[in-house]
PDB file of C-alpha atoms in Angstrom:
ATOM      1  CA  MET A1016      70.002 103.080  98.218  1.00 74.00           C
ATOM      2  CA  TYR A1017      69.994 104.446  94.678  1.00 79.00           C
ATOM      3  CA  MET A1018      70.611 101.033  93.202  1.00 84.00           C
ATOM      4  CA  LYS A1019      67.590  99.460  94.908  1.00 89.00           C
ATOM      5  CA  ARG A1020      65.325 102.287  93.759  1.00 89.00           C
ATOM      6  CA  GLU A1021      66.834 102.176  90.259  1.00 88.00           C
ATOM      7  CA  HIS A1022      66.250  98.424  90.044  1.00 89.00           C
ATOM      8  CA  ARG A1023      62.616  98.807  91.182  1.00 92.00           C
ATOM      9  CA  LEU A1024      62.041 101.511  88.564  1.00 91.00           C
ATOM     10  CA  GLU A1025      63.626  99.357  85.841  1.00 90.00           C
ATOM     11  CA  GLU A1026      61.226  96.516  86.652  1.00 92.00           C
ATOM     12  CA  LEU A1027      58.278  98.890  86.731  1.00 93.00           C
ATOM     13  CA  GLN A1028      59.341 100.413  83.422  1.00 91.00           C
ATOM     14  CA  ALA A1029      59.596  96.982  81.807  1.00 92.00           C
ATOM     15  CA  ASP A1030      56.121  96.093  83.073  1.00 93.00           C
ATOM     16  CA  ILE A1031      54.599  99.317  81.770  1.00 91.00           C
ATOM     17  CA  GLU A1032      56.373  98.933  78.427  1.00 91.00           C
ATOM     18  CA  TYR A1033      54.847  95.465  78.111  1.00 92.00           C
ATOM     19  CA  GLN A1034      51.395  96.854  78.865  1.00 91.00           C
ATOM     20  CA  MET A1035      51.994  99.611  76.300  1.00 89.00           C
ATOM     21  CA  ARG A1036      52.949  97.043  73.650  1.00 90.00           C
ATOM     22  CA  CYS A1037      49.744  95.115  74.362  1.00 89.00           C
ATOM     23  CA  VAL A1038      47.629  98.243  73.969  1.00 88.00           C
ATOM     24  CA  LEU A1039      49.556  99.447  70.914  1.00 87.00           C
ATOM     25  CA  SER A1040      49.342  96.062  69.205  1.00 89.00           C
ATOM     26  CA  LYS A1041      45.615  96.581  68.616  1.00 87.00           C
ATOM     27  CA  GLN A1042      44.659  98.147  65.339  1.00 88.00           C
ATOM     28  CA  ALA A1043      43.322 101.681  65.479  1.00 84.00           C
ATOM     29  CA  ALA A1044      39.850 100.544  64.407  1.00 86.00           C
ATOM     30  CA  GLN A1045      39.674  98.001  67.247  1.00 88.00           C
ATOM     31  CA  LYS A1046      40.740 100.400  70.012  1.00 86.00           C
ATOM     32  CA  THR A1047      38.084 101.533  72.392  1.00 88.00           C
ATOM     33  CA  GLU A1048      38.017 104.811  74.223  1.00 90.00           C
ATOM     34  CA  GLU A1049      39.178 102.929  77.318  1.00 91.00           C
ATOM     35  CA  ASP A1050      42.185 101.589  75.373  1.00 88.00           C
ATOM     36  CA  LEU A1051      43.106 105.113  74.260  1.00 89.00           C
ATOM     37  CA  LYS A1052      42.779 106.381  77.824  1.00 93.00           C
ATOM     38  CA  GLN A1053      44.899 103.476  79.112  1.00 91.00           C
ATOM     39  CA  GLU A1054      47.520 104.153  76.418  1.00 90.00           C
ATOM     40  CA  GLU A1055      47.733 107.804  77.460  1.00 91.00           C
ATOM     41  CA  GLU A1056      47.998 106.898  81.161  1.00 93.00           C
ATOM     42  CA  LEU A1057      50.688 104.300  80.496  1.00 92.00           C
ATOM     43  CA  LEU A1058      52.641 106.742  78.381  1.00 90.00           C
ATOM     44  CA  GLN A1059      52.428 109.394  81.116  1.00 92.00           C
ATOM     45  CA  ARG A1060      53.540 106.872  83.758  1.00 92.00           C
ATOM     46  CA  LEU A1061      56.425 105.755  81.536  1.00 90.00           C
ATOM     47  CA  VAL A1062      57.601 109.360  81.199  1.00 91.00           C
ATOM     48  CA  GLU A1063      57.430 109.797  84.985  1.00 92.00           C
ATOM     49  CA  ILE A1064      59.489 106.648  85.550  1.00 91.00           C
ATOM     50  CA  ILE A1065      62.125 107.778  83.064  1.00 90.00           C
ATOM     51  CA  GLU A1066      62.300 111.182  84.763  1.00 90.00           C
ATOM     52  CA  GLU A1067      62.708 109.493  88.158  1.00 90.00           C
ATOM     53  CA  ARG A1068      65.497 107.297  86.799  1.00 89.00           C
ATOM     54  CA  ASN A1069      67.169 110.372  85.339  1.00 89.00           C
ATOM     55  CA  ASP A1070      66.942 112.096  88.735  1.00 89.00           C
ATOM     56  CA  ILE A1071      68.634 109.083  90.334  1.00 89.00           C
ATOM     57  CA  VAL A1072      71.459 109.229  87.801  1.00 88.00           C
ATOM     58  CA  GLU A1073      71.907 112.954  88.431  1.00 88.00           C
ATOM     59  CA  MET A1074      72.024 112.373  92.198  1.00 90.00           C
ATOM     60  CA  MET A1075      74.623 109.644  91.719  1.00 88.00           C
ATOM     61  CA  VAL A1076      76.723 111.979  89.569  1.00 88.00           C
ATOM     62  CA  ARG A1077      76.441 114.747  92.173  1.00 90.00           C
ATOM     63  CA  ASP A1078      77.507 112.335  94.911  1.00 89.00           C
ATOM     64  CA  GLU A1079      80.449 111.171  92.822  1.00 88.00           C
ATOM     65  CA  ASN A1080      81.469 114.779  92.177  1.00 89.00           C
ATOM     66  CA  LYS A1081      81.282 115.502  95.915  1.00 90.00           C
ATOM     67  CA  GLU A1082      83.612 112.561  96.527  1.00 88.00           C
ATOM     68  CA  VAL A1083      85.993 113.887  93.883  1.00 88.00           C
ATOM     69  CA  GLU A1084      85.921 117.350  95.484  1.00 87.00           C
ATOM     70  CA  GLU A1085      86.701 115.839  98.885  1.00 87.00           C
ATOM     71  CA  TYR A1086      89.519 113.873  97.310  1.00 85.00           C
ATOM     72  CA  GLN A1087      90.772 117.064  95.671  1.00 82.00           C
ATOM     73  CA  LYS A1088      90.874 118.775  99.053  1.00 83.00           C
ATOM     74  CA  LEU A1089      92.947 115.936 100.467  1.00 81.00           C
ATOM     75  CA  ILE A1090      95.269 115.984  97.478  1.00 78.00           C
ATOM     76  CA  SER A1091      95.638 119.758  97.666  1.00 76.00           C
ATOM     77  CA  LYS A1092      96.910 119.369 101.212  1.00 76.00           C
ATOM     78  CA  VAL A1093      99.515 116.884 100.032  1.00 75.00           C
ATOM     79  CA  LEU A1094     100.317 118.490  96.663  1.00 69.00           C
ATOM     80  CA  PRO A1095      99.385 122.172  96.990  1.00 59.00           C
ATOM     81  CA  SER A1096     101.813 123.349  94.312  1.00 60.00           C
ATOM     82  CA  LYS A1097     100.655 120.997  91.534  1.00 56.00           C
ATOM     83  CA  PRO A1098      97.029 121.806  90.594  1.00 56.00           C
ATOM     84  CA  GLU A1099      97.337 119.820  87.354  1.00 59.00           C
ATOM     85  CA  LEU A1100      97.648 116.615  89.401  1.00 56.00           C
ATOM     86  CA  ARG A1101      94.320 117.131  91.108  1.00 54.00           C
ATOM     87  CA  PRO A1102      91.491 115.000  89.710  1.00 57.00           C
ATOM     88  CA  LYS A1103      88.650 116.657  87.866  1.00 62.00           C
ATOM     89  CA  PRO A1104      85.015 115.530  88.143  1.00 58.00           C
ATOM     90  CA  LYS A1105      84.268 112.842  85.579  1.00 59.00           C
ATOM     91  CA  GLN A1106      80.790 114.055  84.872  1.00 56.00           C
ATOM     92  CA  THR A1107      78.872 117.231  85.361  1.00 51.00           C
ATOM     93  CA  VAL A1108      75.188 117.683  85.962  1.00 49.00           C
ATOM     94  CA  ASN A1109      73.461 120.208  83.779  1.00 50.00           C
ATOM     95  CA  THR A1110      71.267 122.815  85.441  1.00 45.00           C
ATOM     96  CA  GLU A1111      68.503 122.004  82.972  1.00 48.00           C
ATOM     97  CA  PRO A1112      66.139 119.468  84.527  1.00 48.00           C
ATOM     98  CA  GLY A1113      66.414 115.973  83.115  1.00 48.00           C
ATOM     99  CA  VAL A1114      69.640 116.502  81.143  1.00 46.00           C
ATOM    100  CA  ALA A1115      72.948 114.984  82.237  1.00 44.00           C
ATOM    101  CA  ASP A1116      76.231 115.962  80.576  1.00 44.00           C
ATOM    102  CA  THR A1117      78.855 113.224  80.652  1.00 44.00           C
ATOM    103  CA  THR A1118      81.782 115.140  79.200  1.00 43.00           C
ATOM    104  CA  ALA A1119      85.244 115.063  80.722  1.00 43.00           C
ATOM    105  CA  GLY A1120      85.101 118.779  81.460  1.00 45.00           C
ATOM    106  CA  ALA A1121      85.057 122.132  79.735  1.00 44.00           C
ATOM    107  CA  ASN A1122      88.784 122.035  79.070  1.00 45.00           C
ATOM    108  CA  GLY A1123      88.605 118.520  77.579  1.00 48.00           C
ATOM    109  CA  ARG A1124      91.189 117.078  79.988  1.00 49.00           C
ATOM    110  CA  GLN A1125      90.746 113.525  81.140  1.00 54.00           C
ATOM    111  CA  PRO A1126      90.359 112.920  84.888  1.00 58.00           C
ATOM    112  CA  VAL A1127      93.368 111.670  86.806  1.00 60.00           C
ATOM    113  CA  SER A1128      92.915 108.190  88.220  1.00 70.00           C
ATOM    114  CA  LYS A1129      93.537 107.332  91.849  1.00 68.00           C
ATOM    115  CA  LYS A1130      96.252 104.901  90.776  1.00 71.00           C
ATOM    116  CA  ALA A1131      98.073 107.635  88.870  1.00 70.00           C
ATOM    117  CA  LEU A1132      97.812 109.934  91.877  1.00 68.00           C
ATOM    118  CA  LYS A1133      99.211 107.250  94.169  1.00 71.00           C
ATOM    119  CA  GLU A1134     102.112 106.705  91.798  1.00 73.00           C
ATOM    120  CA  GLU A1135     102.711 110.454  91.674  1.00 72.00           C
ATOM    121  CA  LEU A1136     102.667 110.621  95.472  1.00 70.00           C
ATOM    122  CA  LYS A1137     105.190 107.785  95.646  1.00 73.00           C
ATOM    123  CA  MET A1138     107.441 109.605  93.191  1.00 74.00           C
ATOM    124  CA  LYS A1139     107.130 112.810  95.198  1.00 73.00           C
ATOM    125  CA  GLU A1140     108.015 110.924  98.369  1.00 72.00           C
ATOM    126  CA  LYS A1141     111.055 109.365  96.680  1.00 74.00           C
ATOM    127  CA  LEU A1142     112.165 112.781  95.456  1.00 74.00           C
ATOM    128  CA  ARG A1143     111.645 114.223  98.920  1.00 74.00           C
ATOM    129  CA  LEU A1144     113.730 111.442 100.446  1.00 75.00           C
ATOM    130  CA  LYS A1145     116.451 111.973  97.857  1.00 77.00           C
ATOM    131  CA  ASP A1146     116.359 115.686  98.666  1.00 76.00           C
ATOM    132  CA  ILE A1147     116.737 114.938 102.374  1.00 78.00           C
ATOM    133  CA  LYS A1148     119.665 112.605 101.677  1.00 79.00           C
ATOM    134  CA  GLU A1149     121.280 115.228  99.489  1.00 80.00           C
ATOM    135  CA  ARG A1150     120.897 117.859 102.220  1.00 80.00           C
ATOM    136  CA  LYS A1151     122.493 115.514 104.750  1.00 81.00           C
ATOM    137  CA  ARG A1152     125.340 114.830 102.350  1.00 82.00           C
ATOM    138  CA  LEU A1153     125.836 118.568 101.824  1.00 82.00           C
ATOM    139  CA  LYS A1154     125.840 119.182 105.587  1.00 81.00           C
ATOM    140  CA  LYS A1155     128.483 116.500 106.050  1.00 83.00           C
ATOM    141  CA  LEU A1156     130.507 118.022 103.248  1.00 83.00           C
ATOM    142  CA  GLU A1157     130.227 121.491 104.837  1.00 82.00           C
ATOM    143  CA  LYS A1158     131.284 120.100 108.207  1.00 83.00           C
ATOM    144  CA  SER A1159     134.268 118.356 106.689  1.00 82.00           C
ATOM    145  CA  GLN A1160     135.207 121.571 104.865  1.00 83.00           C
ATOM    146  CA  GLN A1161     134.895 123.515 108.105  1.00 83.00           C
ATOM    147  CA  LYS A1162     137.157 120.985 109.823  1.00 80.00           C
ATOM    148  CA  ASP A1163     139.634 121.268 106.992  1.00 79.00           C
ATOM    149  CA  ASN A1164     139.528 125.049 107.257  1.00 79.00           C
ATOM    150  CA  LYS A1165     140.131 124.905 111.003  1.00 78.00           C
ATOM    151  CA  THR A1166     143.071 122.570 110.591  1.00 76.00           C
ATOM    152  CA  ASP A1167     144.540 124.808 107.902  1.00 71.00           C
ATOM    153  CA  ASP A1168     144.407 127.837 110.225  1.00 63.00           C
TER     154      ASP A1168
END
C-alpha cells in the first residue's frame, strides 16, 4: 500500500520538478506575473509532496518498529533471561513532524539480526539438550551408586 502511494508521489514530484525547471529557466525580466504565481504554486505543491513522502516513510518505520516489538515479545518468551539478545528497533521516528531519525538507538548498539537470533536459539537448544543428557547421566550414576550402597550393606 505504501509502495504504490510512494511511487505515485515520486512520479508526481518528478512532473512538478520538470514544470518548475521550465518556469525557472526563464529570465527574471521575461517572467510574467502568471509565471511567478505558477512558480509559487508549484513550489508549494512540491513541498506538500515531499511532506507526504516523509509521512509515508515515518509510517513505514513505525510499522517496522511494531514488527520488531512483536518479535521482541516472542523472543522474550523463549529467552526471558537474556535481554541483550532481544532485537532493538532499527530506526526511530522523531516526535517532531517531518523529521526521521535513522540511528541505531540511544545506546549506539547495533540491532540483532533474525539469523543471529536463530543461531542463538539453536545454541540454546543444544545446551538444553546437553543439560538434559547430563541430568540423565547423573541420575543413572546416582542409581548405580545407590545399588552399590545397597549391595555393600
